[in-house]
Amino acid sequence: MTLTSLRRICAAVALTAAAVATAPAHAQLSLSSLFSPASKTKYPIVLVHGFIGFDNVLGIQYFYQIPKALRDDGATVYIASVNPSQTTEFRGEELVQQMKQWAAKDGVKKFNLIGHSHGGPTVRYAAGTVPTMVASVSTMAATHFGSKVADDILANTTPDGTFDKVATAGLQLIGWLTGNTTYKQADLLTALNALSTPGAQAFNAKFPVGAPTTTCGNGPEVASVNGNSMRWYSFSGTSVKTNGWDISDAILAYTADYFKGEANDGLVGRCSSHWGKVIKDNYAWNHLDEVNQVLGIVGKDAPDPVAFYKQHANRLKLSGL
């Protein structure tokens, strides 16, 4: 190595240190953190599943292969277990109680919350209820403004009919298999009302922080709840049939018809997913691809969902979170 090269390296290190020292307080990083594993965030990551979701069933995780990849890359990851089919507030309160348990057990001060589908409003409930415990809120294909699929099913379902009873029994079985303690309270119509357009509007009125400032636009990247600043991000896909080997594609292609031409991922419309800063709302993913399901089968030319979550963890890390 020449003396000139050595001087350049030293100068680069000095500039990096200066940048760290002069960064805003909320984003200050140490040199050690810059060179730590890419997904090693300051605060642990919490993954929250959506409607009909689970943390782990028969050894298969909802966020397929994602927690391990994040952990292998330096992150501390918790996986929430919330009711597969209940109100946002019910699920959110379950999440809050788990956060408090993790905080007490492991000495955690704050969490980076990531929610998929109904998990999006669920993490917003936690941010609005215990804001001192939340560093960031990130949502993937979340039902922030409801789902037209829920609207249509509600409009064509007879209350207390056979369909409702059979579906509810199936949802309770999912909750039981995953070990959720409130599985007996799972109920299809209750969840569909929460996921509907009117249900989302009512929830948003109570928890408005991070909302887009224009129709189908962006919300703030940084916003506070009761004086507690946190970052807000959202993402989603707009593809439906992505891989012929994926057994879920046919189902999502059917539900996509409810949107009548509006861009969607099979269950959530593109604009409904917007909350906080929209990083990207048209990934080549359907609603299950977004969590690397089923069993990691996505489109040939689609981005790797596992790599996406690692990239986002790095985004949080570089923001000092």
PDB file of C-alpha atoms in Angstrom:
ATOM      1  CA  MET A   1       0.000   0.000   0.000  1.00  0.00           C
ATOM      2  CA  THR A   2       1.381   3.388  -0.970  1.00  0.00           C
ATOM      3  CA  LEU A   3       1.525   6.374   1.358  1.00  0.00           C
ATOM      4  CA  THR A   4      -1.009   8.147  -0.880  1.00  0.00           C
ATOM      5  CA  SER A   5      -3.463   5.240  -0.595  1.00  0.00           C
ATOM      6  CA  LEU A   6      -3.043   5.157   3.169  1.00  0.00           C
ATOM      7  CA  ARG A   7      -3.742   8.875   3.399  1.00  0.00           C
ATOM      8  CA  ARG A   8      -6.904   8.467   1.305  1.00  0.00           C
ATOM      9  CA  ILE A   9      -8.175   5.673   3.547  1.00  0.00           C
ATOM     10  CA  CYS A  10      -7.480   7.721   6.676  1.00  0.00           C
ATOM     11  CA  ALA A  11      -9.251  10.707   5.152  1.00  0.00           C
ATOM     12  CA  ALA A  12     -12.279   8.592   4.282  1.00  0.00           C
ATOM     13  CA  VAL A  13     -12.463   7.239   7.821  1.00  0.00           C
ATOM     14  CA  ALA A  14     -12.156  10.762   9.209  1.00  0.00           C
ATOM     15  CA  LEU A  15     -14.936  12.010   6.946  1.00  0.00           C
ATOM     16  CA  THR A  16     -17.158   9.116   7.997  1.00  0.00           C
ATOM     17  CA  ALA A  17     -16.518   9.865  11.658  1.00  0.00           C
ATOM     18  CA  ALA A  18     -17.293  13.526  11.065  1.00  0.00           C
ATOM     19  CA  ALA A  19     -20.531  12.648   9.316  1.00  0.00           C
ATOM     20  CA  VAL A  20     -21.536  10.449  12.234  1.00  0.00           C
ATOM     21  CA  ALA A  21     -20.676  13.126  14.765  1.00  0.00           C
ATOM     22  CA  THR A  22     -22.646  15.827  12.956  1.00  0.00           C
ATOM     23  CA  ALA A  23     -25.673  13.682  12.065  1.00  0.00           C
ATOM     24  CA  PRO A  24     -29.031  14.583  13.601  1.00  0.00           C
ATOM     25  CA  ALA A  25     -29.471  13.186  17.101  1.00  0.00           C
ATOM     26  CA  HIS A  26     -32.115  10.663  15.995  1.00  0.00           C
ATOM     27  CA  ALA A  27     -29.798   9.230  13.345  1.00  0.00           C
ATOM     28  CA  GLN A  28     -26.390   9.287  15.012  1.00  0.00           C
ATOM     29  CA  LEU A  29     -24.350   6.145  14.499  1.00  0.00           C
ATOM     30  CA  SER A  30     -21.099   4.930  15.948  1.00  0.00           C
ATOM     31  CA  LEU A  31     -18.278   3.733  13.745  1.00  0.00           C
ATOM     32  CA  SER A  32     -18.715   0.263  15.233  1.00  0.00           C
ATOM     33  CA  SER A  33     -22.353   0.177  14.138  1.00  0.00           C
ATOM     34  CA  LEU A  34     -21.435   1.211  10.601  1.00  0.00           C
ATOM     35  CA  PHE A  35     -19.207  -1.815  10.267  1.00  0.00           C
ATOM     36  CA  SER A  36     -21.499  -4.229  12.133  1.00  0.00           C
ATOM     37  CA  PRO A  37     -23.674  -6.760  10.256  1.00  0.00           C
ATOM     38  CA  ALA A  38     -26.058  -5.033   7.841  1.00  0.00           C
ATOM     39  CA  SER A  39     -29.295  -6.017   9.614  1.00  0.00           C
ATOM     40  CA  LYS A  40     -28.079  -5.324  13.162  1.00  0.00           C
ATOM     41  CA  THR A  41     -30.548  -2.635  14.162  1.00  0.00           C
ATOM     42  CA  LYS A  42     -30.251  -0.743  17.444  1.00  0.00           C
ATOM     43  CA  TYR A  43     -33.722  -1.887  18.470  1.00  0.00           C
ATOM     44  CA  PRO A  44     -35.151  -5.385  17.913  1.00  0.00           C
ATOM     45  CA  ILE A  45     -37.459  -6.118  14.981  1.00  0.00           C
ATOM     46  CA  VAL A  46     -40.959  -7.459  15.595  1.00  0.00           C
ATOM     47  CA  LEU A  47     -42.744  -9.288  12.741  1.00  0.00           C
ATOM     48  CA  VAL A  48     -46.556  -9.252  12.914  1.00  0.00           C
ATOM     49  CA  HIS A  49     -48.735 -11.481  10.726  1.00  0.00           C
ATOM     50  CA  GLY A  50     -52.010 -10.609   9.073  1.00  0.00           C
ATOM     51  CA  PHE A  51     -55.530 -12.016   8.737  1.00  0.00           C
ATOM     52  CA  ILE A  52     -55.649 -15.842   8.850  1.00  0.00           C
ATOM     53  CA  GLY A  53     -51.999 -15.584   9.792  1.00  0.00           C
ATOM     54  CA  PHE A  54     -49.803 -17.329  12.339  1.00  0.00           C
ATOM     55  CA  ASP A  55     -46.358 -17.092  13.804  1.00  0.00           C
ATOM     56  CA  ASN A  56     -45.435 -20.737  13.279  1.00  0.00           C
ATOM     57  CA  VAL A  57     -47.610 -23.700  12.285  1.00  0.00           C
ATOM     58  CA  LEU A  58     -46.142 -27.208  12.145  1.00  0.00           C
ATOM     59  CA  GLY A  59     -42.657 -25.748  11.795  1.00  0.00           C
ATOM     60  CA  ILE A  60     -43.560 -23.358   8.944  1.00  0.00           C
ATOM     61  CA  GLN A  61     -43.252 -19.669   9.688  1.00  0.00           C
ATOM     62  CA  TYR A  62     -45.621 -17.074   8.235  1.00  0.00           C
ATOM     63  CA  PHE A  63     -42.627 -14.877   7.331  1.00  0.00           C
ATOM     64  CA  TYR A  64     -40.998 -17.821   5.584  1.00  0.00           C
ATOM     65  CA  GLN A  65     -37.197 -17.951   6.090  1.00  0.00           C
ATOM     66  CA  ILE A  66     -37.161 -14.228   6.925  1.00  0.00           C
ATOM     67  CA  PRO A  67     -36.526 -14.298  10.710  1.00  0.00           C
ATOM     68  CA  LYS A  68     -33.513 -16.615  10.367  1.00  0.00           C
ATOM     69  CA  ALA A  69     -32.034 -14.527   7.555  1.00  0.00           C
ATOM     70  CA  LEU A  70     -32.369 -11.365   9.632  1.00  0.00           C
ATOM     71  CA  ARG A  71     -30.865 -13.019  12.687  1.00  0.00           C
ATOM     72  CA  ASP A  72     -27.997 -14.458  10.664  1.00  0.00           C
ATOM     73  CA  ASP A  73     -27.348 -10.909   9.450  1.00  0.00           C
ATOM     74  CA  GLY A  74     -27.178  -9.503  12.972  1.00  0.00           C
ATOM     75  CA  ALA A  75     -30.752  -8.560  13.867  1.00  0.00           C
ATOM     76  CA  THR A  76     -32.634  -9.436  17.028  1.00  0.00           C
ATOM     77  CA  VAL A  77     -36.075 -10.622  15.905  1.00  0.00           C
ATOM     78  CA  TYR A  78     -39.287 -11.314  17.785  1.00  0.00           C
ATOM     79  CA  ILE A  79     -42.304 -12.920  16.117  1.00  0.00           C
ATOM     80  CA  ALA A  80     -45.689 -11.866  17.434  1.00  0.00           C
ATOM     81  CA  SER A  81     -48.536 -14.301  18.006  1.00  0.00           C
ATOM     82  CA  VAL A  82     -51.843 -12.492  17.626  1.00  0.00           C
ATOM     83  CA  ASN A  83     -55.359 -13.713  16.913  1.00  0.00           C
ATOM     84  CA  PRO A  84     -55.784 -14.704  13.229  1.00  0.00           C
ATOM     85  CA  SER A  85     -59.268 -13.228  12.974  1.00  0.00           C
ATOM     86  CA  GLN A  86     -60.247 -10.435  15.328  1.00  0.00           C
ATOM     87  CA  THR A  87     -60.501  -6.644  15.513  1.00  0.00           C
ATOM     88  CA  THR A  88     -57.403  -4.534  15.027  1.00  0.00           C
ATOM     89  CA  GLU A  89     -57.665  -3.340  18.609  1.00  0.00           C
ATOM     90  CA  PHE A  90     -57.894  -6.900  19.949  1.00  0.00           C
ATOM     91  CA  ARG A  91     -54.844  -8.007  17.955  1.00  0.00           C
ATOM     92  CA  GLY A  92     -53.011  -4.794  18.800  1.00  0.00           C
ATOM     93  CA  GLU A  93     -53.519  -5.271  22.515  1.00  0.00           C
ATOM     94  CA  GLU A  94     -52.119  -8.794  22.254  1.00  0.00           C
ATOM     95  CA  LEU A  95     -49.062  -7.334  20.521  1.00  0.00           C
ATOM     96  CA  VAL A  96     -48.644  -4.659  23.199  1.00  0.00           C
ATOM     97  CA  GLN A  97     -48.710  -7.245  25.981  1.00  0.00           C
ATOM     98  CA  GLN A  98     -46.065  -9.341  24.191  1.00  0.00           C
ATOM     99  CA  MET A  99     -43.883  -6.259  23.710  1.00  0.00           C
ATOM    100  CA  LYS A 100     -44.091  -5.544  27.432  1.00  0.00           C
ATOM    101  CA  GLN A 101     -43.129  -9.141  28.215  1.00  0.00           C
ATOM    102  CA  TRP A 102     -40.143  -9.031  25.850  1.00  0.00           C
ATOM    103  CA  ALA A 103     -39.070  -5.670  27.253  1.00  0.00           C
ATOM    104  CA  ALA A 104     -39.189  -6.944  30.833  1.00  0.00           C
ATOM    105  CA  LYS A 105     -37.421 -10.199  30.006  1.00  0.00           C
ATOM    106  CA  ASP A 106     -34.667  -8.851  27.752  1.00  0.00           C
ATOM    107  CA  GLY A 107     -34.314  -5.225  28.826  1.00  0.00           C
ATOM    108  CA  VAL A 108     -35.536  -3.865  25.492  1.00  0.00           C
ATOM    109  CA  LYS A 109     -36.458  -0.175  25.408  1.00  0.00           C
ATOM    110  CA  LYS A 110     -37.992   0.128  21.942  1.00  0.00           C
ATOM    111  CA  PHE A 111     -38.973  -2.016  18.952  1.00  0.00           C
ATOM    112  CA  ASN A 112     -39.024  -1.716  15.167  1.00  0.00           C
ATOM    113  CA  LEU A 113     -42.473  -3.012  14.236  1.00  0.00           C
ATOM    114  CA  ILE A 114     -43.143  -4.611  10.824  1.00  0.00           C
ATOM    115  CA  GLY A 115     -46.669  -5.735   9.982  1.00  0.00           C
ATOM    116  CA  HIS A 116     -48.053  -7.515   6.916  1.00  0.00           C
ATOM    117  CA  SER A 117     -51.672  -7.145   5.766  1.00  0.00           C
ATOM    118  CA  HIS A 118     -53.878  -6.758   8.880  1.00  0.00           C
ATOM    119  CA  GLY A 119     -50.589  -6.699  10.773  1.00  0.00           C
ATOM    120  CA  GLY A 120     -50.125  -3.162   9.435  1.00  0.00           C
ATOM    121  CA  PRO A 121     -52.984  -1.549  11.368  1.00  0.00           C
ATOM    122  CA  THR A 122     -52.101  -3.865  14.256  1.00  0.00           C
ATOM    123  CA  VAL A 123     -48.631  -2.346  14.643  1.00  0.00           C
ATOM    124  CA  ARG A 124     -50.140   1.127  14.291  1.00  0.00           C
ATOM    125  CA  TYR A 125     -52.332   0.345  17.294  1.00  0.00           C
ATOM    126  CA  ALA A 126     -49.209  -0.486  19.306  1.00  0.00           C
ATOM    127  CA  ALA A 127     -47.508   2.724  18.156  1.00  0.00           C
ATOM    128  CA  GLY A 128     -50.521   4.753  19.202  1.00  0.00           C
ATOM    129  CA  THR A 129     -50.968   2.952  22.523  1.00  0.00           C
ATOM    130  CA  VAL A 130     -47.390   2.561  23.803  1.00  0.00           C
ATOM    131  CA  PRO A 131     -45.449   5.105  21.696  1.00  0.00           C
ATOM    132  CA  THR A 132     -42.493   5.165  24.085  1.00  0.00           C
ATOM    133  CA  MET A 133     -41.823   1.539  23.114  1.00  0.00           C
ATOM    134  CA  VAL A 134     -41.839   2.061  19.332  1.00  0.00           C
ATOM    135  CA  ALA A 135     -38.900   3.257  17.226  1.00  0.00           C
ATOM    136  CA  SER A 136     -40.435   2.650  13.801  1.00  0.00           C
ATOM    137  CA  VAL A 137     -43.563   1.387  12.077  1.00  0.00           C
ATOM    138  CA  SER A 138     -43.233  -0.432   8.750  1.00  0.00           C
ATOM    139  CA  THR A 139     -46.141  -1.992   6.888  1.00  0.00           C
ATOM    140  CA  MET A 140     -46.215  -4.405   3.960  1.00  0.00           C
ATOM    141  CA  ALA A 141     -49.419  -4.517   1.865  1.00  0.00           C
ATOM    142  CA  ALA A 142     -51.384  -3.325   4.859  1.00  0.00           C
ATOM    143  CA  THR A 143     -55.139  -2.798   4.928  1.00  0.00           C
ATOM    144  CA  HIS A 144     -54.881   0.832   6.018  1.00  0.00           C
ATOM    145  CA  PHE A 145     -57.918   1.869   3.985  1.00  0.00           C
ATOM    146  CA  GLY A 146     -59.662  -1.495   3.972  1.00  0.00           C
ATOM    147  CA  SER A 147     -59.933  -4.274   1.413  1.00  0.00           C
ATOM    148  CA  LYS A 148     -62.525  -4.573  -1.330  1.00  0.00           C
ATOM    149  CA  VAL A 149     -62.439  -8.316  -0.800  1.00  0.00           C
ATOM    150  CA  ALA A 150     -63.686  -7.842   2.760  1.00  0.00           C
ATOM    151  CA  ASP A 151     -66.301  -5.340   1.547  1.00  0.00           C
ATOM    152  CA  ASP A 152     -67.690  -7.754  -1.026  1.00  0.00           C
ATOM    153  CA  ILE A 153     -67.746 -10.810   1.236  1.00  0.00           C
ATOM    154  CA  LEU A 154     -69.562  -8.854   3.941  1.00  0.00           C
ATOM    155  CA  ALA A 155     -72.107  -7.602   1.436  1.00  0.00           C
ATOM    156  CA  ASN A 156     -72.867 -11.146   0.294  1.00  0.00           C
ATOM    157  CA  THR A 157     -72.593 -13.147   3.523  1.00  0.00           C
ATOM    158  CA  THR A 158     -75.650 -14.003   5.577  1.00  0.00           C
ATOM    159  CA  PRO A 159     -74.956 -13.289   9.273  1.00  0.00           C
ATOM    160  CA  ASP A 160     -74.609 -16.490  11.303  1.00  0.00           C
ATOM    161  CA  GLY A 161     -74.800 -18.540   8.126  1.00  0.00           C
ATOM    162  CA  THR A 162     -73.053 -21.824   7.386  1.00  0.00           C
ATOM    163  CA  PHE A 163     -70.155 -20.142   5.602  1.00  0.00           C
ATOM    164  CA  ASP A 164     -69.403 -17.952   8.609  1.00  0.00           C
ATOM    165  CA  LYS A 165     -69.555 -20.870  11.057  1.00  0.00           C
ATOM    166  CA  VAL A 166     -67.350 -23.162   9.001  1.00  0.00           C
ATOM    167  CA  ALA A 167     -64.798 -20.442   8.255  1.00  0.00           C
ATOM    168  CA  THR A 168     -64.670 -19.366  11.892  1.00  0.00           C
ATOM    169  CA  ALA A 169     -64.028 -22.970  12.969  1.00  0.00           C
ATOM    170  CA  GLY A 170     -61.129 -23.103  10.523  1.00  0.00           C
ATOM    171  CA  LEU A 171     -59.703 -19.840  11.847  1.00  0.00           C
ATOM    172  CA  GLN A 172     -59.921 -21.106  15.407  1.00  0.00           C
ATOM    173  CA  LEU A 173     -58.064 -24.237  14.346  1.00  0.00           C
ATOM    174  CA  ILE A 174     -55.277 -22.103  12.889  1.00  0.00           C
ATOM    175  CA  GLY A 175     -55.037 -20.185  16.150  1.00  0.00           C
ATOM    176  CA  TRP A 176     -54.960 -23.416  18.146  1.00  0.00           C
ATOM    177  CA  LEU A 177     -52.235 -24.943  15.964  1.00  0.00           C
ATOM    178  CA  THR A 178     -50.046 -21.894  16.365  1.00  0.00           C
ATOM    179  CA  GLY A 179     -50.521 -21.827  20.129  1.00  0.00           C
ATOM    180  CA  ASN A 180     -52.352 -18.509  20.307  1.00  0.00           C
ATOM    181  CA  THR A 181     -54.085 -18.363  23.681  1.00  0.00           C
ATOM    182  CA  THR A 182     -57.119 -16.442  22.358  1.00  0.00           C
ATOM    183  CA  TYR A 183     -57.864 -18.770  19.439  1.00  0.00           C
ATOM    184  CA  LYS A 184     -61.427 -19.461  20.628  1.00  0.00           C
ATOM    185  CA  GLN A 185     -62.215 -15.782  20.077  1.00  0.00           C
ATOM    186  CA  ALA A 186     -61.343 -15.875  16.384  1.00  0.00           C
ATOM    187  CA  ASP A 187     -64.375 -14.886  14.312  1.00  0.00           C
ATOM    188  CA  LEU A 188     -64.641 -14.353  10.571  1.00  0.00           C
ATOM    189  CA  LEU A 189     -67.239 -11.571  10.474  1.00  0.00           C
ATOM    190  CA  THR A 190     -65.505  -9.650  13.260  1.00  0.00           C
ATOM    191  CA  ALA A 191     -62.259  -9.629  11.298  1.00  0.00           C
ATOM    192  CA  LEU A 192     -63.946  -8.794   7.977  1.00  0.00           C
ATOM    193  CA  ASN A 193     -65.623  -5.774   9.553  1.00  0.00           C
ATOM    194  CA  ALA A 194     -62.239  -4.569  10.791  1.00  0.00           C
ATOM    195  CA  LEU A 195     -60.754  -5.125   7.326  1.00  0.00           C
ATOM    196  CA  SER A 196     -63.598  -3.394   5.505  1.00  0.00           C
ATOM    197  CA  THR A 197     -63.479   0.159   4.190  1.00  0.00           C
ATOM    198  CA  PRO A 198     -65.780   1.510   6.947  1.00  0.00           C
ATOM    199  CA  GLY A 199     -63.870  -0.437   9.591  1.00  0.00           C
ATOM    200  CA  ALA A 200     -60.564   1.007   8.396  1.00  0.00           C
ATOM    201  CA  GLN A 201     -61.999   4.533   8.362  1.00  0.00           C
ATOM    202  CA  ALA A 202     -63.155   4.195  11.969  1.00  0.00           C
ATOM    203  CA  PHE A 203     -59.743   2.867  13.046  1.00  0.00           C
ATOM    204  CA  ASN A 204     -57.885   5.631  11.161  1.00  0.00           C
ATOM    205  CA  ALA A 205     -59.928   8.273  12.961  1.00  0.00           C
ATOM    206  CA  LYS A 206     -58.559   6.939  16.250  1.00  0.00           C
ATOM    207  CA  PHE A 207     -54.988   6.360  15.035  1.00  0.00           C
ATOM    208  CA  PRO A 208     -54.249   8.957  12.314  1.00  0.00           C
ATOM    209  CA  VAL A 209     -50.493   9.459  12.727  1.00  0.00           C
ATOM    210  CA  GLY A 210     -48.581   8.619   9.547  1.00  0.00           C
ATOM    211  CA  ALA A 211     -51.568   8.950   7.203  1.00  0.00           C
ATOM    212  CA  PRO A 212     -50.972  10.068   3.604  1.00  0.00           C
ATOM    213  CA  THR A 213     -51.455  13.795   3.137  1.00  0.00           C
ATOM    214  CA  THR A 214     -53.008  13.316  -0.325  1.00  0.00           C
ATOM    215  CA  THR A 215     -55.121  10.572  -1.866  1.00  0.00           C
ATOM    216  CA  CYS A 216     -52.859   7.606  -2.646  1.00  0.00           C
ATOM    217  CA  GLY A 217     -49.890   9.736  -1.660  1.00  0.00           C
ATOM    218  CA  ASN A 218     -47.163   9.734   0.981  1.00  0.00           C
ATOM    219  CA  GLY A 219     -47.402  10.340   4.658  1.00  0.00           C
ATOM    220  CA  PRO A 220     -44.549  11.655   6.815  1.00  0.00           C
ATOM    221  CA  GLU A 221     -41.379   9.626   7.212  1.00  0.00           C
ATOM    222  CA  VAL A 222     -40.971  10.972  10.746  1.00  0.00           C
ATOM    223  CA  ALA A 223     -43.985  11.689  12.939  1.00  0.00           C
ATOM    224  CA  SER A 224     -44.654  11.746  16.665  1.00  0.00           C
ATOM    225  CA  VAL A 225     -47.277  10.183  18.897  1.00  0.00           C
ATOM    226  CA  ASN A 226     -47.671  12.060  22.185  1.00  0.00           C
ATOM    227  CA  GLY A 227     -44.255  13.622  21.670  1.00  0.00           C
ATOM    228  CA  ASN A 228     -42.522  10.325  20.865  1.00  0.00           C
ATOM    229  CA  SER A 229     -40.886  10.496  17.451  1.00  0.00           C
ATOM    230  CA  MET A 230     -40.834   7.417  15.230  1.00  0.00           C
ATOM    231  CA  ARG A 231     -40.311   6.576  11.565  1.00  0.00           C
ATOM    232  CA  TRP A 232     -43.075   5.339   9.280  1.00  0.00           C
ATOM    233  CA  TYR A 233     -42.656   3.279   6.086  1.00  0.00           C
ATOM    234  CA  SER A 234     -44.886   1.279   3.764  1.00  0.00           C
ATOM    235  CA  PHE A 235     -44.456  -1.090   0.810  1.00  0.00           C
ATOM    236  CA  SER A 236     -46.641  -3.390  -1.299  1.00  0.00           C
ATOM    237  CA  GLY A 237     -46.870  -5.495  -4.433  1.00  0.00           C
ATOM    238  CA  THR A 238     -49.219  -5.252  -7.402  1.00  0.00           C
ATOM    239  CA  SER A 239     -48.853  -8.628  -9.077  1.00  0.00           C
ATOM    240  CA  VAL A 240     -51.257 -11.552  -8.755  1.00  0.00           C
ATOM    241  CA  LYS A 241     -50.262 -14.573 -10.862  1.00  0.00           C
ATOM    242  CA  THR A 242     -46.536 -14.709 -10.273  1.00  0.00           C
ATOM    243  CA  ASN A 243     -45.550 -18.375 -10.476  1.00  0.00           C
ATOM    244  CA  GLY A 244     -47.445 -21.304 -11.993  1.00  0.00           C
ATOM    245  CA  TRP A 245     -46.050 -23.652  -9.349  1.00  0.00           C
ATOM    246  CA  ASP A 246     -47.542 -21.590  -6.524  1.00  0.00           C
ATOM    247  CA  ILE A 247     -50.868 -23.092  -5.445  1.00  0.00           C
ATOM    248  CA  SER A 248     -52.028 -19.780  -3.974  1.00  0.00           C
ATOM    249  CA  ASP A 249     -51.905 -17.875  -7.268  1.00  0.00           C
ATOM    250  CA  ALA A 250     -55.249 -19.227  -8.477  1.00  0.00           C
ATOM    251  CA  ILE A 251     -56.982 -18.082  -5.286  1.00  0.00           C
ATOM    252  CA  LEU A 252     -55.442 -14.623  -5.430  1.00  0.00           C
ATOM    253  CA  ALA A 253     -56.318 -14.318  -9.113  1.00  0.00           C
ATOM    254  CA  TYR A 254     -59.939 -14.936  -8.145  1.00  0.00           C
ATOM    255  CA  THR A 255     -59.965 -12.400  -5.294  1.00  0.00           C
ATOM    256  CA  ALA A 256     -58.175  -9.849  -7.491  1.00  0.00           C
ATOM    257  CA  ASP A 257     -61.357  -9.571  -9.575  1.00  0.00           C
ATOM    258  CA  TYR A 258     -63.001  -7.762  -6.653  1.00  0.00           C
ATOM    259  CA  PHE A 259     -60.806  -4.748  -7.433  1.00  0.00           C
ATOM    260  CA  LYS A 260     -62.216  -4.318 -10.960  1.00  0.00           C
ATOM    261  CA  GLY A 261     -58.987  -3.213 -12.581  1.00  0.00           C
ATOM    262  CA  GLU A 262     -57.452  -1.330  -9.645  1.00  0.00           C
ATOM    263  CA  ALA A 263     -53.822  -2.296  -9.028  1.00  0.00           C
ATOM    264  CA  ASN A 264     -53.690  -4.839  -6.211  1.00  0.00           C
ATOM    265  CA  ASP A 265     -51.834  -7.884  -4.887  1.00  0.00           C
ATOM    266  CA  GLY A 266     -54.876 -10.136  -4.791  1.00  0.00           C
ATOM    267  CA  LEU A 267     -56.165  -8.963  -1.421  1.00  0.00           C
ATOM    268  CA  VAL A 268     -55.075  -5.338  -0.893  1.00  0.00           C
ATOM    269  CA  GLY A 269     -55.252  -2.391  -3.278  1.00  0.00           C
ATOM    270  CA  ARG A 270     -52.091  -0.424  -4.042  1.00  0.00           C
ATOM    271  CA  CYS A 271     -53.369   2.825  -2.543  1.00  0.00           C
ATOM    272  CA  SER A 272     -54.781   1.123   0.532  1.00  0.00           C
ATOM    273  CA  SER A 273     -51.253   0.063   1.461  1.00  0.00           C
ATOM    274  CA  HIS A 274     -49.935   3.637   1.714  1.00  0.00           C
ATOM    275  CA  TRP A 275     -48.929   4.886   5.174  1.00  0.00           C
ATOM    276  CA  GLY A 276     -45.941   6.991   6.131  1.00  0.00           C
ATOM    277  CA  LYS A 277     -43.195   7.202   3.534  1.00  0.00           C
ATOM    278  CA  VAL A 278     -44.026   4.899   0.611  1.00  0.00           C
ATOM    279  CA  ILE A 279     -40.773   3.203  -0.378  1.00  0.00           C
ATOM    280  CA  LYS A 280     -42.310   1.240  -3.275  1.00  0.00           C
ATOM    281  CA  ASP A 281     -45.889   0.173  -3.958  1.00  0.00           C
ATOM    282  CA  ASN A 282     -45.589  -1.995  -7.062  1.00  0.00           C
ATOM    283  CA  TYR A 283     -43.210  -4.848  -6.333  1.00  0.00           C
ATOM    284  CA  ALA A 284     -43.761  -7.874  -8.588  1.00  0.00           C
ATOM    285  CA  TRP A 285     -45.299  -9.773  -5.677  1.00  0.00           C
ATOM    286  CA  ASN A 286     -48.755 -10.952  -4.732  1.00  0.00           C
ATOM    287  CA  HIS A 287     -50.086 -10.923  -1.179  1.00  0.00           C
ATOM    288  CA  LEU A 288     -48.256 -14.093  -0.138  1.00  0.00           C
ATOM    289  CA  ASP A 289     -45.070 -13.415  -2.080  1.00  0.00           C
ATOM    290  CA  GLU A 290     -44.667 -10.376   0.177  1.00  0.00           C
ATOM    291  CA  VAL A 291     -43.857 -12.698   3.091  1.00  0.00           C
ATOM    292  CA  ASN A 292     -42.011 -15.257   0.927  1.00  0.00           C
ATOM    293  CA  GLN A 293     -44.929 -17.676   0.767  1.00  0.00           C
ATOM    294  CA  VAL A 294     -45.914 -20.241  -0.297  1.00  0.00           C
ATOM    295  CA  LEU A 295     -42.599 -21.849   0.770  1.00  0.00           C
ATOM    296  CA  GLY A 296     -40.489 -19.258  -0.994  1.00  0.00           C
ATOM    297  CA  ILE A 297     -42.077 -19.625  -4.444  1.00  0.00           C
ATOM    298  CA  VAL A 298     -42.175 -16.209  -6.154  1.00  0.00           C
ATOM    299  CA  GLY A 299     -41.973 -14.991  -9.740  1.00  0.00           C
ATOM    300  CA  LYS A 300     -38.830 -15.704 -11.716  1.00  0.00           C
ATOM    301  CA  ASP A 301     -37.971 -12.030 -12.190  1.00  0.00           C
ATOM    302  CA  ALA A 302     -39.370 -10.815  -8.859  1.00  0.00           C
ATOM    303  CA  PRO A 303     -37.096  -9.463  -6.130  1.00  0.00           C
ATOM    304  CA  ASP A 304     -36.145 -11.864  -3.349  1.00  0.00           C
ATOM    305  CA  PRO A 305     -38.486 -11.121  -0.401  1.00  0.00           C
ATOM    306  CA  VAL A 306     -35.883 -12.314   2.107  1.00  0.00           C
ATOM    307  CA  ALA A 307     -33.328  -9.884   0.692  1.00  0.00           C
ATOM    308  CA  PHE A 308     -35.954  -7.132   0.855  1.00  0.00           C
ATOM    309  CA  TYR A 309     -36.442  -7.522   4.622  1.00  0.00           C
ATOM    310  CA  LYS A 310     -32.690  -7.516   5.161  1.00  0.00           C
ATOM    311  CA  GLN A 311     -32.427  -4.359   3.077  1.00  0.00           C
ATOM    312  CA  HIS A 312     -35.140  -2.688   5.116  1.00  0.00           C
ATOM    313  CA  ALA A 313     -33.444  -3.700   8.359  1.00  0.00           C
ATOM    314  CA  ASN A 314     -30.339  -1.994   7.027  1.00  0.00           C
ATOM    315  CA  ARG A 315     -32.420   1.115   6.248  1.00  0.00           C
ATOM    316  CA  LEU A 316     -33.552   1.182   9.870  1.00  0.00           C
ATOM    317  CA  LYS A 317     -30.010   0.601  11.102  1.00  0.00           C
ATOM    318  CA  LEU A 318     -28.646   3.494   9.048  1.00  0.00           C
ATOM    319  CA  SER A 319     -31.382   5.709  10.500  1.00  0.00           C
ATOM    320  CA  GLY A 320     -30.042   4.959  13.957  1.00  0.00           C
ATOM    321  CA  LEU A 321     -32.883   2.616  14.819  1.00  0.00           C
TER     322      LEU A 321
END
